[in-house]
């Protein structure tokens, strides 16, 4: 099948590469000429395990191509996927200007039937706006061209996106007609062959499903962090509590790990957008406000603990930080807890030496020219003379460090573990002052 994807960001690239891998002919359109040039030279501008090899293989087989030529894209595809950004506005609402600009372009160029698919994360009612925008552009040139509009939200996890696309747990399709449903079923058939994972529904329900899914997961994270803070004050161990409640199949173990809060490009933006959508229809969404508030406070919890231990002042202290990406297996630092940690420490007069297995280039870009922020050659290269080690991301290589070497390099044997990687009893035997999240040991009141 011939597929056009507008937007060569995270969703567009993963979707395009996976559809091409299934044998489709994919044209990816982007307005960023420099990005398109890099992609055509075999450079993938984002980090996602396996994506670069997938794109190289399908470029070599001429199943995927990249262009800035929107007319070429519209002429090419039976399926016209809109996967451009929807950044939050000042009020938290999703900015649909890029989505509607693509819809207008499609309407200005469309010559034959096409399925216009919103793949971007968008609020309820966006498909109606896309339909109206395409219709207005067609009317302006007195063209009578048939088209369908479909909502097809994505549920890709950064770091596991290819696996998620190739073997989805569900494919949600929002349509208002049988023709579009059958075409979408054919498009996704290679990925749902073993088990029919395709779920069809009305368009508005499909649009709400993605926001609802991400908001639910964010709620679980904030709820667990709230419990962790309670556990710390009452002397309980949240890790034991986690096992106790996770064994209940109604709750499960997913997304109930306490930590320093959620980040990335999805949860923060989608919770804000859902709050705004609720307000527009007269609902205050109190739970979602609480999810945001808990998460914002949790991002600075390690710094608050460190400040308390150091007697209230961080000025002049050197702090080592392990983990910059908002989660493992990505270089994405958008809304990452590490950003709050670094910014708060620098504002308080401390210096930060950080390390991340993948996100170093992104950190250099974000903190270019900041003299009190440095990057270590490796994890141990951050430690010399540091008043404490803070851990913000649960990378595998941080799970079993050389603790003797840590003690030798740190100015004081202090670890503030935002991901509960270590056994408190072991760390105590090794002579460390160990401050975790909700472990009920060495609790430091804010």
XYZ file of C-alpha atoms in Angstrom:
446
model
C 0.000 0.000 0.000
C 1.062 3.598 -0.542
C 1.356 5.584 2.674
C 2.254 9.225 3.238
C 3.272 10.453 6.678
C 3.425 14.166 7.448
C 5.949 14.736 10.235
C 9.262 12.958 10.705
C 9.462 13.183 14.460
C 9.302 10.293 16.873
C 5.849 8.985 15.930
C 6.255 9.625 12.216
C 9.618 7.901 11.910
C 8.674 4.837 13.942
C 5.342 4.490 12.143
C 6.905 4.981 8.715
C 9.751 2.540 9.306
C 7.454 -0.176 10.645
C 4.903 0.214 7.850
C 7.727 0.066 5.299
C 9.101 -3.057 6.960
C 5.724 -4.712 6.270
C 6.172 -4.044 2.552
C 4.324 -0.759 2.133
C 5.762 2.151 0.120
C 6.087 5.046 2.572
C 6.825 8.698 1.818
C 7.647 10.827 4.877
C 7.137 14.575 4.446
C 8.695 17.152 6.738
C 9.141 20.929 6.521
C 12.614 20.715 8.117
C 14.952 20.492 5.118
C 17.994 19.815 7.301
C 16.268 16.876 8.983
C 15.186 15.453 5.628
C 18.745 15.780 4.315
C 20.095 13.916 7.339
C 17.523 11.159 6.933
C 18.360 10.795 3.260
C 22.009 10.436 4.264
C 21.093 7.616 6.644
C 21.231 9.665 9.859
C 18.338 9.168 12.278
C 17.836 12.309 14.419
C 16.307 10.501 17.407
C 17.444 7.592 19.544
C 15.161 4.575 19.509
C 16.648 1.072 19.732
C 16.587 -0.609 16.313
C 15.127 2.356 14.417
C 18.290 3.330 12.521
C 18.760 -0.216 11.183
C 15.081 -0.419 10.200
C 15.255 2.850 8.262
C 18.533 1.921 6.564
C 17.159 -1.426 5.442
C 13.961 0.033 4.023
C 15.718 2.962 2.347
C 17.985 0.452 0.616
C 14.878 -1.426 -0.549
C 13.216 1.838 -1.706
C 10.251 1.252 0.596
C 10.733 4.503 2.530
C 11.782 7.934 1.359
C 11.983 11.389 2.878
C 11.063 14.673 1.238
C 10.023 18.269 1.862
C 7.700 18.118 -1.164
C 4.174 18.115 0.269
C 2.597 17.811 -3.185
C 4.560 14.636 -3.794
C 3.284 13.268 -0.495
C -0.372 14.036 -1.194
C -0.154 12.590 -4.707
C 1.496 9.412 -3.365
C -0.588 8.029 -0.551
C -3.948 6.333 -0.268
C -3.295 6.786 3.467
C -2.387 10.319 4.560
C -1.125 10.146 8.161
C -0.798 13.361 10.143
C 1.960 12.895 12.731
C 3.116 16.457 13.381
C 3.669 17.998 16.801
C 0.900 19.324 19.035
C 2.874 21.316 21.622
C 1.038 22.684 24.648
C -0.019 26.294 24.611
C 0.295 28.631 27.578
C -3.044 27.387 28.936
C -2.049 23.716 28.500
C -4.257 23.116 25.474
C -2.826 21.282 22.464
C -1.678 23.557 19.644
C -3.375 22.169 16.530
C -1.929 24.682 14.069
C 0.486 22.165 12.513
C -2.209 19.471 12.273
C -4.638 21.815 10.537
C -1.902 23.161 8.252
C -1.313 19.606 7.008
C -5.061 19.091 6.571
C -5.198 22.286 4.504
C -2.280 21.095 2.365
C -4.024 17.778 1.742
C -7.221 19.558 0.715
C -5.319 21.864 -1.632
C -3.639 18.956 -3.454
C -5.941 15.941 -3.197
C -6.995 14.480 -6.552
C -8.508 11.111 -5.589
C -9.969 9.274 -2.627
C -7.706 9.125 0.445
C -7.926 8.179 4.092
C -6.778 11.119 6.233
C -5.545 9.797 9.571
C -4.785 11.782 12.703
C -1.843 10.014 14.338
C -0.773 12.993 16.437
C -2.020 13.194 20.015
C -5.019 15.481 19.697
C -8.029 16.512 21.809
C -11.546 15.296 21.185
C -13.084 17.041 18.198
C -9.861 17.407 16.197
C -10.998 15.011 13.473
C -14.015 17.239 12.924
C -11.694 20.213 12.462
C -9.475 18.211 10.103
C -12.518 17.187 8.055
C -13.759 20.782 7.861
C -10.310 22.089 6.917
C -9.892 19.581 4.083
C -13.440 20.330 2.895
C -12.813 24.087 2.889
C -9.613 23.681 0.858
C -11.389 21.431 -1.651
C -14.275 23.885 -1.938
C -11.887 26.777 -2.526
C -10.676 25.077 -5.708
C -14.134 23.760 -6.628
C -12.955 20.156 -6.351
C -15.234 17.247 -5.572
C -12.940 14.580 -4.119
C -14.088 11.884 -1.720
C -12.085 11.289 1.467
C -12.395 9.646 4.872
C -11.112 10.933 8.207
C -9.884 8.440 10.804
C -8.540 8.800 14.347
C -5.716 6.326 14.953
C -3.995 7.195 18.254
C -0.513 5.851 18.937
C 0.512 3.996 22.093
C 4.277 3.759 21.559
C 6.639 3.601 24.533
C 9.967 5.329 24.039
C 12.681 2.701 24.156
C 10.322 -0.073 23.011
C 8.424 1.652 20.195
C 9.293 -0.762 17.401
C 8.200 -3.750 19.450
C 5.009 -1.887 20.374
C 4.208 -1.193 16.726
C 5.168 -4.605 15.361
C 3.366 -6.534 18.094
C 0.706 -4.175 19.438
C -1.468 -4.956 22.419
C -4.191 -2.947 20.650
C -4.740 -0.846 17.530
C -7.476 1.717 18.089
C -9.342 2.909 15.018
C -11.941 5.663 15.196
C -14.085 5.843 12.046
C -17.561 6.745 10.911
C -17.780 4.436 7.892
C -17.289 0.827 6.857
C -14.967 1.645 3.943
C -12.422 3.410 6.137
C -12.618 0.639 8.723
C -11.825 -2.044 6.147
C -8.948 -0.065 4.662
C -7.438 0.495 8.107
C -7.891 -3.170 8.923
C -5.966 -4.055 5.767
C -3.179 -1.599 6.622
C -2.667 -3.095 10.083
C -3.321 -6.732 9.173
C 0.405 -7.657 9.071
C 0.726 -6.530 12.693
C -2.448 -8.142 14.037
C -2.352 -11.449 12.151
C -1.766 -13.736 15.139
C -4.389 -12.071 17.318
C -6.970 -9.549 16.227
C -5.918 -6.536 18.267
C -7.824 -3.998 16.202
C -10.477 -2.130 18.177
C -12.930 0.008 16.240
C -15.023 2.770 17.756
C -16.430 6.179 16.945
C -13.933 8.943 16.231
C -14.408 10.978 19.403
C -14.020 7.920 21.619
C -10.775 7.049 19.831
C -9.467 10.577 20.349
C -10.239 10.429 24.068
C -8.744 6.940 24.444
C -5.162 8.094 24.028
C -5.465 10.928 26.535
C -7.282 8.600 28.926
C -4.558 5.934 28.674
C -1.693 8.322 29.326
C -3.555 10.129 32.098
C -4.327 6.814 33.803
C -0.664 5.775 33.735
C 0.426 9.192 35.017
C -2.138 8.860 37.811
C -0.692 5.510 38.872
C 2.784 7.027 39.041
C 1.703 10.022 41.119
C -0.438 7.878 43.385
C 2.505 5.572 44.075
C 4.785 8.517 44.790
C 2.203 9.899 47.211
C 2.123 6.517 48.972
C 5.924 6.461 49.040
C 6.030 9.799 50.820
C 3.505 8.517 53.370
C 5.502 5.302 53.829
C 8.653 7.273 54.517
C 7.006 9.298 57.255
C 5.365 6.324 58.980
C 8.395 4.032 58.782
C 7.077 1.609 56.154
C 8.951 0.301 53.110
C 7.177 1.261 49.884
C 8.920 -1.543 47.988
C 7.223 -4.093 50.243
C 3.951 -2.233 49.835
C 4.396 -2.253 46.057
C 4.743 -6.037 46.029
C 1.791 -6.383 48.360
C -0.586 -4.372 46.198
C 0.851 -5.370 42.824
C 0.077 -9.020 43.461
C -3.598 -8.079 43.277
C -4.510 -8.646 39.589
C -6.924 -5.732 39.764
C -3.929 -3.456 40.367
C -0.952 -5.212 38.759
C 2.715 -4.248 38.858
C 2.822 -1.877 35.908
C 3.586 1.775 36.648
C 3.582 1.423 40.435
C 7.304 2.009 40.927
C 8.005 5.019 43.149
C 10.546 7.527 41.934
C 11.205 11.129 41.029
C 8.128 11.601 38.873
C 7.181 11.146 35.242
C 8.552 13.131 32.319
C 8.999 12.835 28.570
C 7.003 14.164 25.659
C 3.676 12.444 26.399
C 2.473 12.261 29.998
C 3.085 15.898 31.026
C 1.642 17.307 27.811
C -1.318 14.953 27.665
C -2.360 15.468 31.284
C -2.288 19.243 30.751
C -4.262 18.947 27.531
C -6.885 16.703 29.126
C -7.272 19.153 32.012
C -7.804 21.946 29.509
C -10.289 19.882 27.492
C -12.215 19.145 30.683
C -12.300 22.818 31.650
C -13.701 23.719 28.241
C -16.749 21.568 28.968
C -17.165 22.760 32.559
C -15.268 20.009 34.442
C -12.396 20.894 36.766
C -10.773 17.407 36.709
C -9.586 17.504 40.315
C -7.787 14.173 40.138
C -5.729 15.311 37.150
C -4.782 18.548 38.918
C -3.587 16.468 41.871
C -1.598 14.174 39.565
C 0.215 17.208 38.178
C 0.849 18.731 41.604
C 2.251 15.514 43.075
C 4.475 15.012 40.059
C 5.842 18.554 40.143
C 6.752 18.194 43.831
C 8.290 14.754 43.333
C 10.774 15.985 40.747
C 12.575 18.045 43.371
C 12.386 15.531 46.232
C 16.037 14.467 45.982
C 17.241 18.066 46.134
C 15.035 18.764 49.145
C 16.468 15.730 50.921
C 20.027 16.748 50.031
C 19.493 20.310 51.215
C 18.211 19.018 54.566
C 21.201 16.706 55.032
C 23.677 19.458 54.141
C 22.208 21.801 56.695
C 20.054 23.952 54.446
C 22.595 25.367 52.014
C 23.829 23.885 48.735
C 26.124 26.772 47.801
C 29.562 25.577 46.763
C 28.642 21.883 46.927
C 29.536 19.561 44.087
C 26.789 17.034 43.309
C 27.134 13.949 41.112
C 24.090 12.971 39.059
C 23.539 9.624 37.364
C 20.812 9.629 34.721
C 19.619 12.474 32.499
C 17.005 10.928 30.200
C 13.483 10.770 31.606
C 13.619 6.957 31.334
C 16.109 4.307 30.165
C 16.632 3.412 26.480
C 16.069 6.959 25.228
C 17.964 10.242 25.020
C 14.800 12.261 25.612
C 15.219 14.868 28.360
C 11.931 16.667 27.803
C 10.255 17.280 31.178
C 12.787 14.878 32.750
C 13.228 14.960 36.546
C 16.944 15.493 35.899
C 16.156 18.917 34.422
C 14.473 20.054 37.647
C 17.284 18.566 39.734
C 20.012 20.276 37.706
C 18.237 23.622 37.470
C 17.458 23.697 41.193
C 21.009 22.774 42.181
C 22.567 25.361 39.880
C 20.176 28.060 41.105
C 21.197 27.224 44.686
C 24.889 27.729 43.911
C 25.917 24.084 43.579
C 27.839 22.528 40.722
C 26.660 19.387 38.941
C 28.678 16.627 37.305
C 26.400 14.274 35.384
C 26.471 11.132 33.284
C 23.964 9.265 31.120
C 24.661 6.353 28.765
C 22.801 7.957 25.849
C 21.574 11.491 26.632
C 24.970 13.232 26.870
C 24.664 15.101 23.558
C 21.220 16.354 24.502
C 22.559 17.535 27.872
C 25.415 19.370 26.154
C 22.912 21.140 23.954
C 20.623 22.076 26.844
C 23.359 23.281 29.185
C 25.825 24.747 26.709
C 27.698 27.627 28.290
C 26.760 26.672 31.855
C 30.108 26.660 33.676
C 28.878 24.818 36.748
C 27.469 21.890 34.780
C 29.898 19.254 33.526
C 29.644 15.751 32.107
C 31.727 12.800 33.237
C 33.439 10.464 30.779
C 31.629 7.654 32.556
C 29.524 7.214 35.674
C 32.555 7.160 37.976
C 33.951 10.274 36.310
C 31.275 12.356 38.026
C 32.104 11.380 41.593
C 35.463 12.876 42.609
C 34.919 15.278 45.499
C 31.124 15.196 45.277
C 29.135 15.803 48.438
C 26.603 13.209 47.269
C 25.494 11.027 44.387
C 21.940 11.510 43.108
C 20.317 8.896 40.843
C 17.514 10.067 38.552
C 17.243 7.335 35.880
C 17.254 3.568 36.370
C 19.760 2.635 33.668
C 20.883 -0.991 33.873
C 24.538 -0.078 34.302
C 23.735 1.813 37.512
C 22.221 -1.201 39.243
C 25.426 -2.957 40.359
C 28.189 -0.375 40.720
C 31.545 -0.830 42.427
C 30.519 0.510 45.822
C 34.069 0.498 47.138
C 35.114 2.739 44.286
C 32.141 4.997 44.994
C 33.232 5.397 48.602
C 36.778 6.254 47.554
C 35.699 8.923 45.055
C 32.869 10.651 46.904
C 33.772 13.332 49.437
C 31.138 11.775 51.681
C 29.454 8.360 51.276
C 25.980 9.699 50.509
C 23.603 8.293 47.891
C 20.205 9.801 47.161
C 18.492 7.155 45.081
C 15.476 8.408 43.147
C 14.771 4.966 41.655
C 15.245 2.650 44.650
C 17.941 0.633 42.910
C 19.774 -0.637 45.981
C 19.169 -2.636 49.126
C 19.183 -0.252 52.113
C 20.578 -2.918 54.447
C 23.498 -3.624 52.104
C 24.299 0.052 51.711
C 24.244 0.501 55.482
C 26.694 -2.385 55.943
C 28.970 -0.797 53.350
C 28.991 2.445 55.301
C 26.827 4.600 53.041
C 24.235 7.132 54.103
C 21.483 5.963 51.776
C 18.360 7.998 51.101
C 15.777 6.358 48.847
C 12.122 6.998 48.022
C 9.658 5.765 50.615
C 11.913 3.120 52.164
C 11.202 4.158 55.764
C 14.958 4.257 56.472
C 16.890 7.462 57.033
C 13.774 9.408 56.117
C 14.467 13.079 55.603
C 11.454 15.271 56.197
C 10.982 18.091 53.705
